[in-house]
Structures are given as C-alpha cells and as structure tokens.
CSV table of C-alpha atoms in Angstrom, one decimal:
chain,number,residue,atom,x,y,z
R,1,MET,CA,0.0,0.0,0.0
R,2,PRO,CA,1.7,3.2,-1.1
R,3,THR,CA,2.1,5.8,1.7
R,4,VAL,CA,4.2,8.8,2.5
R,5,THR,CA,5.1,9.9,6.0
R,6,SER,CA,4.0,13.4,6.8
R,7,ALA,CA,4.1,14.9,10.3
R,8,GLY,CA,4.0,11.5,11.9
R,9,ALA,CA,1.1,10.1,9.8
R,10,GLU,CA,1.2,7.6,7.0
R,11,ILE,CA,-0.8,9.2,4.1
R,12,TYR,CA,-2.2,6.8,1.6
R,13,PHE,CA,-2.1,7.7,-2.1
R,14,GLU,CA,-2.7,6.1,-5.5
R,15,ASP,CA,-0.8,6.9,-8.7
R,16,PHE,CA,-2.1,6.0,-12.1
R,17,GLY,CA,-1.0,6.9,-15.7
R,18,ASP,CA,1.6,9.1,-17.3
R,19,GLY,CA,1.7,12.7,-18.4
R,20,THR,CA,1.0,16.0,-16.8
R,21,PRO,CA,0.0,15.3,-13.1
R,22,ILE,CA,-3.4,15.9,-11.6
R,23,LEU,CA,-3.8,15.7,-7.8
R,24,PHE,CA,-7.3,15.0,-6.6
R,25,ALA,CA,-8.3,15.9,-3.0
R,26,HIS,CA,-11.6,14.4,-1.9
R,27,GLY,CA,-14.4,15.8,0.3
R,28,ALA,CA,-15.5,14.8,3.8
R,29,GLY,CA,-17.9,12.2,2.4
R,30,GLY,CA,-15.2,10.3,0.6
R,31,ASN,CA,-11.6,9.3,0.2
R,32,ALA,CA,-9.3,8.5,-2.7
R,33,ALA,CA,-11.7,5.8,-4.0
R,34,ILE,CA,-14.4,8.4,-4.8
R,35,TRP,CA,-12.4,9.6,-7.9
R,36,PHE,CA,-12.8,6.3,-9.7
R,37,GLU,CA,-14.7,7.8,-12.6
R,38,GLN,CA,-12.1,10.6,-13.1
R,39,ILE,CA,-9.0,8.3,-12.9
R,40,ALA,CA,-10.5,5.6,-15.2
R,41,VAL,CA,-11.1,8.2,-17.9
R,42,LEU,CA,-8.2,10.6,-17.5
R,43,SER,CA,-5.3,8.3,-16.6
R,44,ASP,CA,-4.6,7.3,-20.2
R,45,ARG,CA,-3.6,11.0,-20.9
R,46,TYR,CA,-2.6,12.3,-17.5
R,47,ARG,CA,-0.9,11.2,-14.3
R,48,CYS,CA,-3.7,10.9,-11.8
R,49,ILE,CA,-2.9,11.0,-8.1
R,50,ALA,CA,-5.5,10.6,-5.4
R,51,PHE,CA,-5.0,10.3,-1.7
R,52,ASP,CA,-6.8,9.8,1.6
R,53,HIS,CA,-6.7,12.9,3.8
R,54,ARG,CA,-5.3,12.3,7.3
R,55,VAL,CA,-7.9,10.6,9.5
R,56,PHE,CA,-9.8,9.3,6.5
R,57,ALA,CA,-9.8,5.7,5.4
R,58,ARG,CA,-6.2,4.4,4.9
R,59,SER,CA,-4.5,7.5,6.5
R,60,PRO,CA,-4.9,7.1,10.2
R,61,ALA,CA,-3.9,10.1,12.3
R,62,ASP,CA,-4.6,12.1,15.4
R,63,PRO,CA,-7.8,14.2,14.6
R,64,ALA,CA,-6.2,17.0,16.5
R,65,THR,CA,-3.7,17.4,13.7
R,66,ILE,CA,-6.4,18.3,11.1
R,67,SER,CA,-5.9,21.7,9.6
R,68,SER,CA,-5.8,23.3,6.2
R,69,GLU,CA,-2.1,23.8,6.6
R,70,GLN,CA,-1.5,20.2,7.5
R,71,PHE,CA,-3.6,19.0,4.6
R,72,ARG,CA,-1.5,21.2,2.4
R,73,ASP,CA,1.7,19.7,3.8
R,74,ASP,CA,0.4,16.2,3.4
R,75,ALA,CA,-0.4,16.9,-0.3
R,76,LEU,CA,3.1,18.4,-0.8
R,77,ALA,CA,4.7,15.4,0.8
R,78,ILE,CA,3.0,13.2,-1.9
R,79,LEU,CA,4.2,15.4,-4.7
R,80,ASP,CA,7.7,15.4,-3.3
R,81,ALA,CA,7.8,11.6,-2.9
R,82,LEU,CA,6.7,11.3,-6.5
R,83,ASP,CA,9.2,13.9,-7.7
R,84,ILE,CA,6.4,16.0,-9.1
R,85,GLU,CA,7.4,19.6,-9.5
R,86,LYS,CA,4.0,21.0,-10.6
R,87,ALA,CA,0.5,19.6,-10.7
R,88,HIS,CA,-3.1,20.5,-11.5
R,89,LEU,CA,-5.1,20.6,-8.3
R,90,VAL,CA,-8.7,19.4,-8.1
R,91,GLY,CA,-10.4,19.8,-4.7
R,92,GLN,CA,-13.9,18.7,-3.9
R,93,SER,CA,-15.7,20.3,-0.9
R,94,MET,CA,-13.2,19.8,2.0
R,95,GLY,CA,-10.5,19.1,-0.5
R,96,GLY,CA,-10.9,22.6,-1.7
R,97,PHE,CA,-9.4,23.8,1.6
R,98,THR,CA,-6.4,21.7,0.9
R,99,CYS,CA,-5.9,22.8,-2.7
R,100,LEU,CA,-6.5,26.5,-2.2
R,101,ARG,CA,-4.1,26.6,0.8
R,102,LEU,CA,-1.5,24.8,-1.3
R,103,ALA,CA,-2.0,27.1,-4.3
R,104,LEU,CA,-1.7,30.2,-2.2
R,105,ASP,CA,1.3,29.1,-0.2
R,106,ASN,CA,3.2,27.2,-2.9
R,107,PRO,CA,2.2,28.7,-6.3
R,108,ASP,CA,5.3,27.4,-7.9
R,109,ARG,CA,4.0,23.9,-7.5
R,110,VAL,CA,0.6,24.5,-9.1
R,111,LEU,CA,-0.5,24.5,-12.8
R,112,SER,CA,-4.2,25.2,-12.2
R,113,LEU,CA,-6.8,25.0,-9.5
R,114,THR,CA,-10.3,23.4,-9.8
R,115,MET,CA,-12.6,24.1,-6.9
R,116,SER,CA,-15.6,21.7,-7.0
R,117,CYS,CA,-18.5,22.6,-4.8
R,118,THR,CA,-16.3,24.4,-2.3
R,119,SER,CA,-15.5,27.7,-0.8
R,120,GLY,CA,-12.1,26.5,0.2
R,121,GLY,CA,-12.7,28.2,3.5
R,122,LEU,CA,-13.3,31.6,2.0
R,123,PRO,CA,-15.7,33.8,4.0
R,124,ASN,CA,-19.3,32.7,3.9
R,125,THR,CA,-21.4,35.1,6.1
R,126,ASN,CA,-24.7,33.4,5.3
R,127,PRO,CA,-24.3,29.6,5.3
R,128,SER,CA,-27.3,27.7,4.0
R,129,PRO,CA,-29.5,25.6,6.4
R,130,ALA,CA,-28.0,22.5,4.9
R,131,MET,CA,-24.5,23.6,5.6
R,132,LYS,CA,-25.4,24.5,9.2
R,133,ASN,CA,-27.0,21.1,9.7
R,134,LEU,CA,-24.0,19.3,8.3
R,135,THR,CA,-21.3,21.2,10.2
R,136,THR,CA,-23.1,20.7,13.5
R,137,SER,CA,-23.7,17.0,13.1
R,138,SER,CA,-21.6,14.4,14.9
R,139,GLY,CA,-20.5,10.9,14.0
R,140,ARG,CA,-19.5,9.9,10.5
R,141,ALA,CA,-22.9,9.0,8.9
R,142,THR,CA,-23.4,9.9,5.3
R,143,SER,CA,-27.0,10.8,5.7
R,144,GLY,CA,-26.3,14.6,5.6
R,145,VAL,CA,-24.2,14.3,2.4
R,146,ILE,CA,-26.7,11.9,0.8
R,147,GLY,CA,-29.3,14.6,1.3
R,148,THR,CA,-27.2,17.0,-0.8
R,149,MET,CA,-27.5,14.9,-3.9
R,150,SER,CA,-29.6,16.1,-6.9
R,151,ALA,CA,-33.1,14.7,-7.5
R,152,VAL,CA,-31.8,12.5,-10.3
R,153,THR,CA,-29.1,11.0,-8.1
R,154,ALA,CA,-31.5,10.6,-5.1
R,155,ALA,CA,-33.8,8.5,-7.4
R,156,ASP,CA,-30.9,6.0,-8.1
R,157,PRO,CA,-30.6,3.7,-5.1
R,158,VAL,CA,-27.6,1.9,-6.7
R,159,ARG,CA,-25.7,5.1,-7.0
R,160,LEU,CA,-26.5,6.1,-3.4
R,161,ARG,CA,-25.5,2.7,-2.1
R,162,LEU,CA,-22.1,3.0,-3.9
R,163,TYR,CA,-21.5,6.4,-2.3
R,164,GLU,CA,-22.3,5.0,1.1
R,165,ALA,CA,-20.0,2.0,0.5
R,166,ILE,CA,-17.1,4.2,-0.4
R,167,ASN,CA,-17.7,6.4,2.7
R,168,SER,CA,-17.8,3.3,4.9
R,169,PHE,CA,-13.9,3.1,4.6
R,170,ASN,CA,-13.8,6.3,6.8
R,171,THR,CA,-14.0,4.4,10.1
R,172,GLU,CA,-12.1,6.9,12.2
R,173,PHE,CA,-13.7,10.1,10.9
R,174,SER,CA,-16.2,12.3,12.6
R,175,TRP,CA,-17.8,15.6,11.3
R,176,GLU,CA,-16.8,17.4,14.4
R,177,TYR,CA,-13.1,17.1,13.5
R,178,LEU,CA,-13.6,19.7,10.7
R,179,ARG,CA,-15.1,22.5,12.7
R,180,GLY,CA,-11.7,24.1,13.2
R,181,LEU,CA,-10.8,24.2,9.5
R,182,ARG,CA,-10.1,27.8,8.3
R,183,GLY,CA,-9.4,29.3,5.0
R,184,PRO,CA,-7.8,32.4,3.6
R,185,ALA,CA,-9.1,35.9,3.4
R,186,LEU,CA,-10.5,37.3,0.1
R,187,ALA,CA,-7.7,39.8,0.1
R,188,ASP,CA,-5.2,37.0,-0.3
R,189,LEU,CA,-6.6,35.8,-3.6
R,190,GLY,CA,-5.2,38.6,-5.8
R,191,LYS,CA,-1.8,37.1,-5.8
R,192,LEU,CA,-2.9,33.7,-7.3
R,193,GLN,CA,-1.7,34.0,-10.8
R,194,ILE,CA,-3.0,30.6,-12.1
R,195,PRO,CA,-6.2,29.7,-13.8
R,196,VAL,CA,-9.0,28.8,-11.4
R,197,LEU,CA,-12.2,27.0,-12.2
R,198,PHE,CA,-15.2,26.7,-9.8
R,199,ILE,CA,-17.5,23.9,-10.6
R,200,SER,CA,-21.0,24.0,-9.1
R,201,GLY,CA,-23.8,21.5,-8.9
R,202,ALA,CA,-27.0,23.2,-10.0
R,203,GLU,CA,-28.8,21.7,-7.0
R,204,ASP,CA,-26.0,22.0,-4.4
R,205,PRO,CA,-27.5,23.2,-1.1
R,206,LEU,CA,-24.2,23.5,0.7
R,207,PHE,CA,-22.3,25.8,-1.6
R,208,PRO,CA,-24.9,27.2,-4.0
R,209,SER,CA,-23.7,28.5,-7.4
R,210,ASP,CA,-24.4,32.2,-6.4
R,211,LEU,CA,-22.1,31.8,-3.4
R,212,LEU,CA,-19.3,30.5,-5.6
R,213,ALA,CA,-20.0,33.1,-8.3
R,214,GLY,CA,-19.3,35.8,-5.6
R,215,TYR,CA,-15.7,34.5,-5.1
R,216,VAL,CA,-14.8,34.6,-8.8
R,217,PRO,CA,-14.1,38.3,-9.1
R,218,HIS,CA,-11.5,38.1,-6.3
R,219,PHE,CA,-9.2,35.9,-8.4
R,220,PRO,CA,-7.2,37.3,-11.3
R,221,ASP,CA,-8.2,34.5,-13.6
R,222,ALA,CA,-11.3,32.5,-12.5
R,223,ARG,CA,-14.6,31.4,-13.8
R,224,LEU,CA,-17.6,29.3,-12.8
R,225,GLU,CA,-19.3,26.4,-14.6
R,226,ILE,CA,-22.6,24.8,-13.4
R,227,VAL,CA,-23.4,21.1,-13.9
R,228,ALA,CA,-27.1,20.3,-14.4
R,229,ASP,CA,-28.7,17.5,-12.5
R,230,ALA,CA,-26.0,17.5,-9.9
R,231,GLY,CA,-26.0,18.4,-6.2
R,232,HIS,CA,-23.0,18.7,-4.0
R,233,SER,CA,-21.0,15.9,-5.8
R,234,PRO,CA,-21.0,16.6,-9.6
R,235,TYR,CA,-17.8,14.5,-10.1
R,236,PHE,CA,-19.9,11.5,-8.8
R,237,GLU,CA,-23.4,12.5,-9.9
R,238,GLN,CA,-22.5,13.6,-13.5
R,239,PRO,CA,-19.0,12.3,-14.1
R,240,GLU,CA,-19.1,12.7,-17.9
R,241,ALA,CA,-20.0,16.4,-17.7
R,242,PHE,CA,-17.5,17.0,-14.9
R,243,ASN,CA,-14.7,15.3,-16.7
R,244,THR,CA,-15.4,17.2,-19.9
R,245,LEU,CA,-15.2,20.5,-18.0
R,246,LEU,CA,-12.1,19.5,-16.1
R,247,GLU,CA,-10.1,18.3,-19.1
R,248,ALA,CA,-10.9,21.4,-21.2
R,249,PHE,CA,-9.9,23.6,-18.3
R,250,ILE,CA,-6.6,21.9,-17.3
R,251,GLU,CA,-5.4,22.0,-20.9
R,252,ARG,CA,-5.2,25.8,-20.5
R,253,GLY,CA,-2.7,25.4,-17.7
R,254,ASN,CA,-0.5,22.7,-19.3
R,255,PRO,CA,3.1,23.7,-19.9
R,256,GLY,CA,4.1,24.2,-23.5
C-alpha cells in the first residue's frame, strides 16, 4: 500500500497513468476511492494521483492534527515523494481547503486549481441551512451528504449505495473534526496567478452557485461552470460532464 510519511502520519495515495500530473483531493464524504470515474477516464492521458486525507480511510492520524495547513503539507509530501514539480489541483468540498491553501502558499507547485462545490474556507457570512446542519452534526454518517444529492441521483438507489459503501472506509472520521478548518481571506486571492475553475452542482444546497460566483471576481483568472442534474458531488453524480469541464480547463494550464 503506497504511503508517504507526513508529520507523523502515513498518508495513503494512489498513482495512475503518465503525463501531466493531476492531484485529486476528496471531500469529507469520501476518500481516494471516490475519484474512480475521473481516474478511469483521464489516466490514459494524465498522471492521476488521489489520496486519503489524514484521519480518512487508509490514512490514520490524530484528529487534533487536522488543519488546512497540515492537509497542504500532506499533499506536498506526496508530490515530493513522486518527484512531481508541478500539478493541476482538483479539490472537492473539504479538499478545496487543501488545494486553495497549497496554491496560495506554494504557487510554484501548481499549474491550475479546480474548486468543485467548495468555498475553500473563504468567508461565507450566510451559510445555508443544509451547511449549518452538516457542520453541527456528529459521527460519520453519510445521511447529511446523501441529502445534498440532486433529484436525479436521489432517485438512483444503486448510485446512493455506492457512495455509502465508499464512505464506509472512513471508520475513524467524525464531522466534528472539521469544525476548526479555516481558509484564507478574500484579500489573499489577488496574488494567485494561475487559472481557477469553480464547478458547481446546480442543486448543491451546501455551496450554491451564487455563493461560488461571488468568489470569482476576487481571483485574477477564474470562472464558474454549473453542472445540471448535480447536487454537491458533480464528479460522482454527473461524471461525464464533470470530466469534460475539467479536461478542457486543465489544458489551459498545461506547460508548452
């Protein structure tokens, strides 16, 4: 099982394909396995790396060590172990905290940044009721996240069961561990001179598209794309549409 040691924890990662690297950072409802429909499609053209954040699935760690900065360092440890100088970053929900922090603090390591259904910890003065319910919940049940799926996904019991099965690997996780996660200030974003793509699910109740649209003007080069028939997890709910948007975007940031 491939791992890298970072601040006393063994961080699990997967590495598929060749070409320009893409680093995938999952959300709190998943782990590295959740990216199966991106890796299967993109790994014949790109080097696709996915990992389990500390405390999730195959990366056991002390929950007290969770922070955006430590997530950043864990991701950098993987890139260093693989001798990867620069990568495209793709962060889903919680993973957006990891990727935005890494991009701001180590811009020389980043080719582009994709923020999928995430604020990355940027200020949100009016969180939605669904967000309030999720962040005040305890335990590791997926019921809160399952409730953020689109109507189309909610009507597919096989799809929902798959999501729950992947989440079941997170045996040591509890939602309360994420309450201390913090992100940057809006004023910090002007220095980020890489292309940024926000992807929103049209039915996402956690990070609605109008919230994400409000962040776009604070970046020098950013835009928002909205995926129809998707809630909080468009990479899982509408993978073909998500992959098409992602590949078209990252080609902008490829060297040469």
